[in-house]
Amino acid sequence: MTIHLILGGARSGKSSYAESLVMGSSQQHSLHYVATALAFDEEMQQRIYHHQSRRNDRWIEHECPIQLPDLISQFNENDVVLVDCLTLWMNNVIFNHGETATEETISAQVQHLVTALEASSANIVLVSNEVGLGVVPMGEVTRLFVDHAGWMNQAIAKVAHKVTFVAAGLPMSLKG
């Protein structure tokens, strides 16, 4: 079992890099693509279609916008799992809680995910945006998202066996 966290900015090449890593897995492993995105509008639907068009029939697709820890717990040592992406999952968690989204409820969801990852016997590759390289956001909800996305990335990086940062399509090893 390995956990590999891949971080990068928007359009950095992190998803393509993650997909190529997983595609290099043994033919004896089942490849699972866990998509966390929701198509709220036409532009997001196009982004989803772009990602889908890169995958062949070897992939088993799972759409999981919120219940990610529960899905992770269903995979086993014969599975290689790509989760794309954690920051969209975080957005969905905050959106799902709406006005009741608090530091405690969001942190509990992240801890539930970390626990599921640590307990899994699958090989898991997680894609996440590095959101802490920009300016401090203006709105309260946006700051809540950026803060928790950063803390989530830190919590997962702590338990991950490998962490890679991708910029301009170039992977840089941060851990492992």
CSV table of N, CA and C in Angstrom, one decimal:
chain,number,residue,atom,x,y,z
A,1,MET,N,0.8,-1.2,0.0
A,1,MET,CA,0.0,0.0,0.0
A,1,MET,C,0.9,1.2,0.0
A,2,THR,N,0.6,2.1,-0.9
A,2,THR,CA,1.3,3.4,-0.9
A,2,THR,C,0.2,4.5,-1.1
A,3,ILE,N,0.6,5.7,-0.5
A,3,ILE,CA,-0.2,6.9,-0.7
A,3,ILE,C,0.7,7.9,-1.4
A,4,HIS,N,0.3,8.4,-2.6
A,4,HIS,CA,1.2,9.4,-3.3
A,4,HIS,C,0.3,10.6,-3.5
A,5,LEU,N,0.7,11.7,-2.9
A,5,LEU,CA,0.0,13.0,-3.1
A,5,LEU,C,0.7,13.8,-4.2
A,6,ILE,N,-0.1,14.3,-5.1
A,6,ILE,CA,0.5,15.1,-6.2
A,6,ILE,C,-0.2,16.5,-6.2
A,7,LEU,N,0.7,17.5,-5.9
A,7,LEU,CA,0.2,18.9,-5.8
A,7,LEU,C,0.6,19.7,-7.0
A,8,GLY,N,-0.1,20.7,-7.3
A,8,GLY,CA,0.2,21.7,-8.3
A,8,GLY,C,-0.8,22.7,-8.5
A,9,GLY,N,-0.5,23.7,-9.3
A,9,GLY,CA,-1.5,24.8,-9.5
A,9,GLY,C,-2.4,24.4,-10.6
A,10,ALA,N,-3.4,25.3,-11.0
A,10,ALA,CA,-4.3,25.0,-12.1
A,10,ALA,C,-3.5,24.9,-13.4
A,11,ARG,N,-3.8,23.9,-14.1
A,11,ARG,CA,-3.2,23.6,-15.4
A,11,ARG,C,-1.7,23.4,-15.3
A,12,SER,N,-1.2,22.9,-14.2
A,12,SER,CA,0.2,22.6,-14.0
A,12,SER,C,0.6,21.3,-14.6
A,13,GLY,N,-0.3,20.4,-15.0
A,13,GLY,CA,0.0,19.1,-15.5
A,13,GLY,C,-0.1,18.0,-14.5
A,14,LYS,N,-0.6,18.3,-13.3
A,14,LYS,CA,-0.7,17.4,-12.2
A,14,LYS,C,-1.6,16.2,-12.5
A,15,SER,N,-2.7,16.4,-13.1
A,15,SER,CA,-3.6,15.3,-13.4
A,15,SER,C,-3.0,14.4,-14.5
A,16,SER,N,-2.4,14.9,-15.5
A,16,SER,CA,-1.8,14.1,-16.6
A,16,SER,C,-0.6,13.3,-16.0
A,17,TYR,N,0.1,13.9,-15.1
A,17,TYR,CA,1.2,13.2,-14.5
A,17,TYR,C,0.7,12.0,-13.6
A,18,ALA,N,-0.4,12.3,-12.9
A,18,ALA,CA,-0.9,11.3,-12.0
A,18,ALA,C,-1.5,10.1,-12.9
A,19,GLU,N,-2.2,10.4,-14.0
A,19,GLU,CA,-2.7,9.4,-14.8
A,19,GLU,C,-1.6,8.6,-15.4
A,20,SER,N,-0.5,9.2,-15.8
A,20,SER,CA,0.6,8.4,-16.4
A,20,SER,C,1.2,7.5,-15.4
A,21,LEU,N,1.3,7.9,-14.2
A,21,LEU,CA,1.9,7.1,-13.1
A,21,LEU,C,1.0,5.8,-12.9
A,22,VAL,N,-0.3,6.1,-12.8
A,22,VAL,CA,-1.3,5.0,-12.6
A,22,VAL,C,-1.3,4.0,-13.8
A,23,MET,N,-1.3,4.6,-15.0
A,23,MET,CA,-1.3,3.7,-16.2
A,23,MET,C,-0.1,2.8,-16.3
A,24,GLY,N,1.0,3.2,-15.6
A,24,GLY,CA,2.2,2.3,-15.6
A,24,GLY,C,2.0,1.2,-14.6
A,25,SER,N,0.9,1.0,-13.9
A,25,SER,CA,0.7,0.0,-13.0
A,25,SER,C,0.6,-1.4,-13.7
A,26,SER,N,0.8,-2.4,-12.9
A,26,SER,CA,0.7,-3.8,-13.4
A,26,SER,C,-0.7,-4.1,-14.0
A,27,GLN,N,-0.7,-4.9,-15.0
A,27,GLN,CA,-2.0,-5.3,-15.7
A,27,GLN,C,-2.8,-6.1,-14.7
A,28,GLN,N,-2.2,-6.6,-13.6
A,28,GLN,CA,-3.0,-7.4,-12.6
A,28,GLN,C,-3.8,-6.5,-11.7
A,29,HIS,N,-3.5,-5.2,-11.7
A,29,HIS,CA,-4.2,-4.3,-10.8
A,29,HIS,C,-5.4,-3.7,-11.5
A,30,SER,N,-6.5,-3.5,-10.8
A,30,SER,CA,-7.6,-2.8,-11.3
A,30,SER,C,-7.3,-1.3,-11.2
A,31,LEU,N,-7.6,-0.5,-12.2
A,31,LEU,CA,-7.4,0.9,-12.1
A,31,LEU,C,-8.7,1.6,-11.9
A,32,HIS,N,-8.7,2.4,-10.8
A,32,HIS,CA,-10.0,3.1,-10.4
A,32,HIS,C,-9.7,4.6,-10.5
A,33,TYR,N,-10.6,5.3,-11.2
A,33,TYR,CA,-10.6,6.8,-11.3
A,33,TYR,C,-11.7,7.3,-10.5
A,34,VAL,N,-11.4,8.0,-9.4
A,34,VAL,CA,-12.4,8.6,-8.5
A,34,VAL,C,-12.5,10.1,-8.9
A,35,ALA,N,-13.6,10.5,-9.5
A,35,ALA,CA,-13.8,11.9,-9.9
A,35,ALA,C,-14.6,12.6,-8.8
A,36,THR,N,-14.2,13.7,-8.3
A,36,THR,CA,-14.9,14.5,-7.3
A,36,THR,C,-15.6,15.7,-7.8
A,37,ALA,N,-15.4,16.0,-9.1
A,37,ALA,CA,-16.0,17.2,-9.7
A,37,ALA,C,-17.5,17.1,-9.9
A,38,LEU,N,-18.2,18.2,-9.7
A,38,LEU,CA,-19.6,18.3,-10.1
A,38,LEU,C,-19.7,19.3,-11.2
A,39,ALA,N,-20.5,19.0,-12.3
A,39,ALA,CA,-20.6,19.9,-13.4
A,39,ALA,C,-21.7,20.9,-13.1
A,40,PHE,N,-21.3,22.0,-12.5
A,40,PHE,CA,-22.2,23.1,-12.1
A,40,PHE,C,-22.6,23.9,-13.4
A,41,ASP,N,-21.7,24.0,-14.4
A,41,ASP,CA,-22.0,24.8,-15.5
A,41,ASP,C,-21.3,24.2,-16.8
A,42,GLU,N,-21.5,24.8,-17.9
A,42,GLU,CA,-21.0,24.3,-19.2
A,42,GLU,C,-19.5,24.2,-19.2
A,43,GLU,N,-18.8,25.2,-18.6
A,43,GLU,CA,-17.4,25.2,-18.6
A,43,GLU,C,-16.8,24.1,-17.8
A,44,MET,N,-17.4,23.8,-16.7
A,44,MET,CA,-17.0,22.7,-15.8
A,44,MET,C,-17.3,21.4,-16.5
A,45,GLN,N,-18.4,21.2,-17.2
A,45,GLN,CA,-18.7,20.0,-18.0
A,45,GLN,C,-17.6,19.8,-19.1
A,46,GLN,N,-17.1,20.9,-19.7
A,46,GLN,CA,-16.0,20.7,-20.7
A,46,GLN,C,-14.7,20.3,-20.0
A,47,ARG,N,-14.4,20.8,-18.9
A,47,ARG,CA,-13.2,20.3,-18.1
A,47,ARG,C,-13.3,18.8,-17.8
A,48,ILE,N,-14.5,18.4,-17.4
A,48,ILE,CA,-14.7,17.0,-17.0
A,48,ILE,C,-14.6,16.1,-18.3
A,49,TYR,N,-15.2,16.6,-19.4
A,49,TYR,CA,-15.1,15.8,-20.6
A,49,TYR,C,-13.6,15.7,-21.1
A,50,HIS,N,-12.9,16.8,-20.9
A,50,HIS,CA,-11.4,16.8,-21.3
A,50,HIS,C,-10.7,15.7,-20.5
A,51,HIS,N,-10.9,15.6,-19.2
A,51,HIS,CA,-10.3,14.6,-18.4
A,51,HIS,C,-10.8,13.2,-18.8
A,52,GLN,N,-12.1,13.0,-19.1
A,52,GLN,CA,-12.6,11.7,-19.5
A,52,GLN,C,-12.0,11.2,-20.8
A,53,SER,N,-11.8,12.1,-21.7
A,53,SER,CA,-11.4,11.8,-23.0
A,53,SER,C,-9.9,11.2,-23.0
A,54,ARG,N,-9.2,11.5,-22.0
A,54,ARG,CA,-7.8,11.0,-21.9
A,54,ARG,C,-7.7,9.5,-21.4
A,55,ARG,N,-8.8,9.0,-20.9
A,55,ARG,CA,-8.8,7.7,-20.2
A,55,ARG,C,-9.3,6.6,-21.2
A,56,ASN,N,-8.7,5.4,-21.1
A,56,ASN,CA,-9.1,4.3,-21.9
A,56,ASN,C,-10.0,3.4,-21.1
A,57,ASP,N,-10.4,2.3,-21.7
A,57,ASP,CA,-11.4,1.4,-21.1
A,57,ASP,C,-10.8,0.5,-19.9
A,58,ARG,N,-9.5,0.7,-19.6
A,58,ARG,CA,-8.9,0.0,-18.5
A,58,ARG,C,-9.4,0.6,-17.2
A,59,TRP,N,-9.9,1.8,-17.2
A,59,TRP,CA,-10.3,2.5,-16.0
A,59,TRP,C,-11.7,2.2,-15.6
A,60,ILE,N,-11.9,2.0,-14.3
A,60,ILE,CA,-13.2,1.9,-13.7
A,60,ILE,C,-13.5,3.3,-13.0
A,61,GLU,N,-14.5,3.9,-13.5
A,61,GLU,CA,-14.8,5.3,-13.0
A,61,GLU,C,-15.8,5.3,-11.8
A,62,HIS,N,-15.5,6.1,-10.9
A,62,HIS,CA,-16.4,6.4,-9.7
A,62,HIS,C,-16.6,7.9,-9.6
A,63,GLU,N,-17.8,8.3,-9.5
A,63,GLU,CA,-18.1,9.7,-9.2
A,63,GLU,C,-18.4,9.8,-7.8
A,64,CYS,N,-17.6,10.6,-7.1
A,64,CYS,CA,-17.8,10.7,-5.6
A,64,CYS,C,-17.5,12.1,-5.1
A,65,PRO,N,-18.5,13.0,-5.2
A,65,PRO,CA,-18.2,14.3,-4.8
A,65,PRO,C,-18.1,14.6,-3.3
A,66,ILE,N,-18.6,13.7,-2.5
A,66,ILE,CA,-18.6,14.0,-1.0
A,66,ILE,C,-18.1,12.8,-0.2
A,67,GLN,N,-18.6,11.6,-0.4
A,67,GLN,CA,-18.4,10.5,0.4
A,67,GLN,C,-17.1,9.7,0.1
A,68,LEU,N,-16.0,10.5,-0.1
A,68,LEU,CA,-14.7,10.0,-0.5
A,68,LEU,C,-14.1,9.0,0.6
A,69,PRO,N,-14.2,9.3,1.9
A,69,PRO,CA,-13.6,8.3,2.8
A,69,PRO,C,-14.3,7.0,2.8
A,70,ASP,N,-15.6,7.0,2.6
A,70,ASP,CA,-16.3,5.7,2.5
A,70,ASP,C,-15.9,4.9,1.3
A,71,LEU,N,-15.8,5.6,0.1
A,71,LEU,CA,-15.4,4.9,-1.1
A,71,LEU,C,-13.9,4.4,-1.0
A,72,ILE,N,-13.0,5.1,-0.4
A,72,ILE,CA,-11.6,4.7,-0.2
A,72,ILE,C,-11.6,3.4,0.6
A,73,SER,N,-12.4,3.3,1.5
A,73,SER,CA,-12.4,2.1,2.4
A,73,SER,C,-12.9,0.8,1.6
A,74,GLN,N,-13.4,0.9,0.5
A,74,GLN,CA,-13.9,-0.2,-0.3
A,74,GLN,C,-12.8,-0.9,-1.2
A,75,PHE,N,-11.7,-0.2,-1.4
A,75,PHE,CA,-10.6,-0.7,-2.3
A,75,PHE,C,-9.7,-1.6,-1.5
A,76,ASN,N,-9.0,-2.5,-2.3
A,76,ASN,CA,-8.1,-3.4,-1.6
A,76,ASN,C,-6.7,-3.4,-2.3
A,77,GLU,N,-5.9,-4.4,-1.9
A,77,GLU,CA,-4.5,-4.5,-2.4
A,77,GLU,C,-4.4,-4.7,-3.9
A,78,ASN,N,-5.5,-5.1,-4.6
A,78,ASN,CA,-5.5,-5.4,-6.0
A,78,ASN,C,-5.9,-4.1,-6.8
A,79,ASP,N,-6.1,-3.0,-6.1
A,79,ASP,CA,-6.6,-1.8,-6.7
A,79,ASP,C,-5.5,-0.7,-6.7
A,80,VAL,N,-5.5,0.0,-7.8
A,80,VAL,CA,-4.7,1.3,-7.9
A,80,VAL,C,-5.8,2.4,-8.1
A,81,VAL,N,-5.8,3.3,-7.2
A,81,VAL,CA,-6.9,4.3,-7.2
A,81,VAL,C,-6.3,5.7,-7.4
A,82,LEU,N,-6.9,6.4,-8.4
A,82,LEU,CA,-6.5,7.8,-8.6
A,82,LEU,C,-7.7,8.7,-8.2
A,83,VAL,N,-7.5,9.6,-7.3
A,83,VAL,CA,-8.5,10.5,-6.8
A,83,VAL,C,-8.2,11.9,-7.4
A,84,ASP,N,-9.1,12.4,-8.2
A,84,ASP,CA,-8.8,13.7,-8.9
A,84,ASP,C,-10.1,14.6,-8.7
A,85,CYS,N,-10.2,15.5,-7.9
A,85,CYS,CA,-9.1,16.1,-7.1
A,85,CYS,C,-9.6,16.4,-5.7
A,86,LEU,N,-8.7,16.5,-4.8
A,86,LEU,CA,-9.0,16.7,-3.4
A,86,LEU,C,-9.6,18.1,-3.1
A,87,THR,N,-9.1,19.1,-3.9
A,87,THR,CA,-9.6,20.5,-3.6
A,87,THR,C,-11.0,20.6,-4.1
A,88,LEU,N,-11.4,19.9,-5.2
A,88,LEU,CA,-12.8,19.9,-5.5
A,88,LEU,C,-13.7,19.2,-4.5
A,89,TRP,N,-13.1,18.1,-3.9
A,89,TRP,CA,-13.8,17.4,-2.8
A,89,TRP,C,-14.0,18.4,-1.6
A,90,MET,N,-13.0,19.1,-1.3
A,90,MET,CA,-13.1,20.1,-0.2
A,90,MET,C,-14.1,21.1,-0.5
A,91,ASN,N,-14.2,21.6,-1.7
A,91,ASN,CA,-15.2,22.6,-2.1
A,91,ASN,C,-16.6,22.0,-1.9
A,92,ASN,N,-16.7,20.7,-2.3
A,92,ASN,CA,-18.0,20.1,-2.2
A,92,ASN,C,-18.4,19.9,-0.7
A,93,VAL,N,-17.5,19.6,0.1
A,93,VAL,CA,-17.8,19.4,1.5
A,93,VAL,C,-18.2,20.7,2.1
A,94,ILE,N,-17.5,21.8,1.8
A,94,ILE,CA,-17.9,23.1,2.3
A,94,ILE,C,-19.3,23.5,1.8
A,95,PHE,N,-19.5,23.3,0.5
A,95,PHE,CA,-20.8,23.7,-0.2
A,95,PHE,C,-21.9,22.9,0.4
A,96,ASN,N,-21.7,21.6,0.7
A,96,ASN,CA,-22.7,20.7,1.2
A,96,ASN,C,-23.1,21.1,2.6
A,97,HIS,N,-22.2,21.6,3.4
A,97,HIS,CA,-22.5,22.1,4.8
A,97,HIS,C,-23.1,23.5,4.7
A,98,GLY,N,-22.9,24.2,3.7
A,98,GLY,CA,-23.5,25.5,3.6
A,98,GLY,C,-23.1,26.4,4.7
A,99,GLU,N,-24.1,27.1,5.3
A,99,GLU,CA,-23.9,28.0,6.4
A,99,GLU,C,-23.4,27.4,7.6
A,100,THR,N,-23.6,26.0,7.7
A,100,THR,CA,-23.2,25.3,8.9
A,100,THR,C,-21.8,24.8,8.8
A,101,ALA,N,-21.0,25.2,7.8
A,101,ALA,CA,-19.6,24.8,7.6
A,101,ALA,C,-18.8,25.5,8.7
A,102,THR,N,-18.2,24.7,9.6
A,102,THR,CA,-17.4,25.3,10.6
A,102,THR,C,-16.0,24.6,10.5
A,103,GLU,N,-15.0,25.2,11.2
A,103,GLU,CA,-13.7,24.6,11.3
A,103,GLU,C,-13.8,23.2,11.7
A,104,GLU,N,-14.6,22.9,12.7
A,104,GLU,CA,-14.7,21.6,13.3
A,104,GLU,C,-15.3,20.6,12.3
A,105,THR,N,-16.4,21.0,11.6
A,105,THR,CA,-17.0,20.0,10.7
A,105,THR,C,-16.1,19.7,9.5
A,106,ILE,N,-15.4,20.7,9.0
A,106,ILE,CA,-14.5,20.5,7.9
A,106,ILE,C,-13.3,19.7,8.3
A,107,SER,N,-12.7,20.0,9.5
A,107,SER,CA,-11.6,19.2,10.0
A,107,SER,C,-11.9,17.8,10.3
A,108,ALA,N,-13.1,17.5,10.7
A,108,ALA,CA,-13.6,16.2,11.0
A,108,ALA,C,-13.7,15.4,9.7
A,109,GLN,N,-14.1,16.0,8.6
A,109,GLN,CA,-14.2,15.3,7.3
A,109,GLN,C,-12.8,15.0,6.8
A,110,VAL,N,-11.9,15.9,7.0
A,110,VAL,CA,-10.5,15.7,6.5
A,110,VAL,C,-9.9,14.6,7.4
A,111,GLN,N,-10.1,14.6,8.7
A,111,GLN,CA,-9.6,13.5,9.5
A,111,GLN,C,-10.1,12.2,9.1
A,112,HIS,N,-11.4,12.1,8.8
A,112,HIS,CA,-12.1,10.9,8.3
A,112,HIS,C,-11.4,10.4,7.1
A,113,LEU,N,-11.1,11.3,6.1
A,113,LEU,CA,-10.3,10.9,4.9
A,113,LEU,C,-8.9,10.4,5.2
A,114,VAL,N,-8.2,11.1,6.1
A,114,VAL,CA,-6.9,10.6,6.4
A,114,VAL,C,-6.9,9.2,7.1
A,115,THR,N,-7.9,9.0,7.9
A,115,THR,CA,-8.0,7.7,8.6
A,115,THR,C,-8.3,6.6,7.6
A,116,ALA,N,-9.2,6.9,6.6
A,116,ALA,CA,-9.5,5.9,5.5
A,116,ALA,C,-8.3,5.7,4.7
A,117,LEU,N,-7.5,6.7,4.4
A,117,LEU,CA,-6.3,6.5,3.6
A,117,LEU,C,-5.3,5.6,4.3
A,118,GLU,N,-5.1,5.9,5.6
A,118,GLU,CA,-4.1,5.1,6.4
A,118,GLU,C,-4.6,3.6,6.5
A,119,ALA,N,-5.9,3.4,6.6
A,119,ALA,CA,-6.4,2.0,6.7
A,119,ALA,C,-6.5,1.2,5.4
A,120,SER,N,-6.4,1.9,4.3
A,120,SER,CA,-6.5,1.2,3.0
A,120,SER,C,-5.3,0.4,2.6
A,121,SER,N,-5.6,-0.7,2.0
A,121,SER,CA,-4.5,-1.6,1.5
A,121,SER,C,-4.3,-1.3,0.0
A,122,ALA,N,-5.0,-0.4,-0.6
A,122,ALA,CA,-4.8,-0.1,-2.0
A,122,ALA,C,-3.7,0.9,-2.2
A,123,ASN,N,-3.2,1.0,-3.5
A,123,ASN,CA,-2.2,2.0,-3.8
A,123,ASN,C,-3.0,3.2,-4.3
A,124,ILE,N,-2.8,4.3,-3.7
A,124,ILE,CA,-3.7,5.5,-3.9
A,124,ILE,C,-2.8,6.7,-4.3
A,125,VAL,N,-3.3,7.3,-5.4
A,125,VAL,CA,-2.6,8.5,-5.9
A,125,VAL,C,-3.7,9.6,-5.8
A,126,LEU,N,-3.4,10.7,-5.1
A,126,LEU,CA,-4.3,11.8,-4.9
A,126,LEU,C,-3.8,13.1,-5.5
A,127,VAL,N,-4.6,13.7,-6.3
A,127,VAL,CA,-4.3,15.0,-6.9
A,127,VAL,C,-5.0,16.1,-6.1
A,128,SER,N,-4.2,17.2,-5.9
A,128,SER,CA,-4.7,18.3,-5.1
A,128,SER,C,-4.1,19.6,-5.6
A,129,ASN,N,-4.8,20.7,-5.6
A,129,ASN,CA,-4.3,22.0,-5.9
A,129,ASN,C,-3.5,22.5,-4.7
A,130,GLU,N,-2.4,23.1,-5.0
A,130,GLU,CA,-1.6,23.9,-4.1
A,130,GLU,C,-2.2,25.3,-4.1
A,131,VAL,N,-3.0,25.7,-3.1
A,131,VAL,CA,-3.7,26.9,-3.2
A,131,VAL,C,-3.0,28.0,-2.3
A,132,GLY,N,-1.9,27.7,-1.6
A,132,GLY,CA,-1.3,28.6,-0.7
A,132,GLY,C,-0.2,29.5,-1.3
A,133,LEU,N,-0.1,29.5,-2.6
A,133,LEU,CA,1.0,30.3,-3.2
A,133,LEU,C,0.5,31.7,-3.7
A,134,GLY,N,-0.8,31.9,-3.6
A,134,GLY,CA,-1.3,33.2,-4.0
A,134,GLY,C,-1.6,34.2,-2.9
A,135,VAL,N,-2.4,35.2,-3.2
A,135,VAL,CA,-2.7,36.2,-2.2
A,135,VAL,C,-3.8,35.7,-1.3
A,136,VAL,N,-4.0,36.3,-0.2
A,136,VAL,CA,-5.0,35.9,0.8
A,136,VAL,C,-6.4,36.3,0.1
A,137,PRO,N,-7.3,35.4,0.0
A,137,PRO,CA,-8.6,35.7,-0.6
A,137,PRO,C,-9.4,36.7,0.2
A,138,MET,N,-10.3,37.4,-0.5
A,138,MET,CA,-11.0,38.5,0.2
A,138,MET,C,-12.2,38.0,1.0
A,139,GLY,N,-13.0,37.0,0.5
A,139,GLY,CA,-14.2,36.6,1.2
A,139,GLY,C,-14.0,35.6,2.3
A,140,GLU,N,-14.9,35.6,3.2
A,140,GLU,CA,-14.8,34.6,4.4
A,140,GLU,C,-14.9,33.2,3.9
A,141,VAL,N,-15.8,32.8,3.0
A,141,VAL,CA,-15.9,31.5,2.6
A,141,VAL,C,-14.7,31.0,1.8
A,142,THR,N,-14.2,32.0,1.0
A,142,THR,CA,-13.0,31.7,0.2
A,142,THR,C,-11.8,31.4,1.1
A,143,ARG,N,-11.7,32.2,2.1
A,143,ARG,CA,-10.6,32.0,3.1
A,143,ARG,C,-10.7,30.7,3.8
A,144,LEU,N,-12.0,30.4,4.2
A,144,LEU,CA,-12.3,29.1,4.8
A,144,LEU,C,-11.8,27.9,3.9
A,145,PHE,N,-12.1,28.0,2.6
A,145,PHE,CA,-11.7,27.0,1.6
A,145,PHE,C,-10.2,26.9,1.5
A,146,VAL,N,-9.5,28.1,1.3
A,146,VAL,CA,-8.1,28.1,1.2
A,146,VAL,C,-7.4,27.5,2.4
A,147,ASP,N,-7.8,28.0,3.6
A,147,ASP,CA,-7.2,27.5,4.8
A,147,ASP,C,-7.3,26.0,4.9
A,148,HIS,N,-8.5,25.5,4.7
A,148,HIS,CA,-8.8,24.1,4.9
A,148,HIS,C,-8.1,23.2,3.8
A,149,ALA,N,-8.1,23.7,2.6
A,149,ALA,CA,-7.4,23.0,1.5
A,149,ALA,C,-5.9,22.9,1.9
A,150,GLY,N,-5.3,23.9,2.4
A,150,GLY,CA,-3.9,23.9,2.8
A,150,GLY,C,-3.7,22.9,4.0
A,151,TRP,N,-4.5,23.0,5.0
A,151,TRP,CA,-4.4,22.1,6.1
A,151,TRP,C,-4.6,20.6,5.7
A,152,MET,N,-5.6,20.4,4.7
A,152,MET,CA,-5.8,19.1,4.2
A,152,MET,C,-4.6,18.5,3.5
A,153,ASN,N,-4.0,19.4,2.7
A,153,ASN,CA,-2.8,18.9,2.0
A,153,ASN,C,-1.7,18.6,2.9
A,154,GLN,N,-1.5,19.4,4.0
A,154,GLN,CA,-0.5,19.1,5.0
A,154,GLN,C,-0.8,17.8,5.7
A,155,ALA,N,-2.1,17.5,6.1
A,155,ALA,CA,-2.4,16.3,6.8
A,155,ALA,C,-2.2,15.1,5.9
A,156,ILE,N,-2.5,15.2,4.7
A,156,ILE,CA,-2.3,14.0,3.8
A,156,ILE,C,-0.8,13.8,3.4
A,157,ALA,N,-0.1,14.9,3.3
A,157,ALA,CA,1.3,14.8,3.0
A,157,ALA,C,2.1,14.2,4.2
A,158,LYS,N,1.6,14.4,5.3
A,158,LYS,CA,2.2,13.8,6.5
A,158,LYS,C,2.1,12.3,6.5
A,159,VAL,N,1.0,11.7,6.0
A,159,VAL,CA,0.8,10.3,6.0
A,159,VAL,C,1.2,9.6,4.7
A,160,ALA,N,1.4,10.5,3.7
A,160,ALA,CA,1.8,10.0,2.3
A,160,ALA,C,3.2,9.4,2.3
A,161,HIS,N,3.4,8.4,1.5
A,161,HIS,CA,4.7,7.8,1.3
A,161,HIS,C,5.5,8.7,0.3
A,162,LYS,N,4.8,9.3,-0.6
A,162,LYS,CA,5.4,10.1,-1.6
A,162,LYS,C,4.6,11.4,-1.8
A,163,VAL,N,5.3,12.5,-2.0
A,163,VAL,CA,4.6,13.8,-2.4
A,163,VAL,C,5.4,14.4,-3.5
A,164,THR,N,4.6,14.7,-4.6
A,164,THR,CA,5.3,15.3,-5.8
A,164,THR,C,4.6,16.7,-6.0
A,165,PHE,N,5.4,17.7,-6.4
A,165,PHE,CA,4.8,19.0,-6.8
A,165,PHE,C,5.1,19.1,-8.3
A,166,VAL,N,4.0,19.5,-9.0
A,166,VAL,CA,4.1,19.6,-10.5
A,166,VAL,C,3.9,21.0,-10.9
A,167,ALA,N,4.9,21.6,-11.6
A,167,ALA,CA,4.8,22.9,-12.2
A,167,ALA,C,5.3,22.9,-13.6
A,168,ALA,N,4.5,23.5,-14.5
A,168,ALA,CA,4.8,23.5,-15.9
A,168,ALA,C,5.0,22.1,-16.5
A,169,GLY,N,4.3,21.1,-15.9
A,169,GLY,CA,4.3,19.8,-16.4
A,169,GLY,C,5.5,19.0,-15.9
A,170,LEU,N,6.3,19.6,-15.0
A,170,LEU,CA,7.5,19.0,-14.5
A,170,LEU,C,7.3,18.6,-13.1
A,171,PRO,N,7.5,17.3,-12.8
A,171,PRO,CA,7.3,16.8,-11.4
A,171,PRO,C,8.6,17.0,-10.6
A,172,MET,N,8.4,17.5,-9.3
A,172,MET,CA,9.5,17.6,-8.4
A,172,MET,C,9.2,16.9,-7.1
A,173,SER,N,10.0,16.0,-6.7
A,173,SER,CA,9.8,15.1,-5.6
A,173,SER,C,10.0,16.0,-4.3
A,174,LEU,N,9.0,16.0,-3.4
A,174,LEU,CA,9.1,16.6,-2.1
A,174,LEU,C,9.3,15.6,-1.0
A,175,LYS,N,8.8,14.4,-1.2
A,175,LYS,CA,8.9,13.4,-0.2
A,175,LYS,C,8.9,12.0,-0.9
A,176,GLY,N,9.8,11.1,-0.4
A,176,GLY,CA,9.8,9.7,-0.8
A,176,GLY,C,10.6,9.4,-2.0
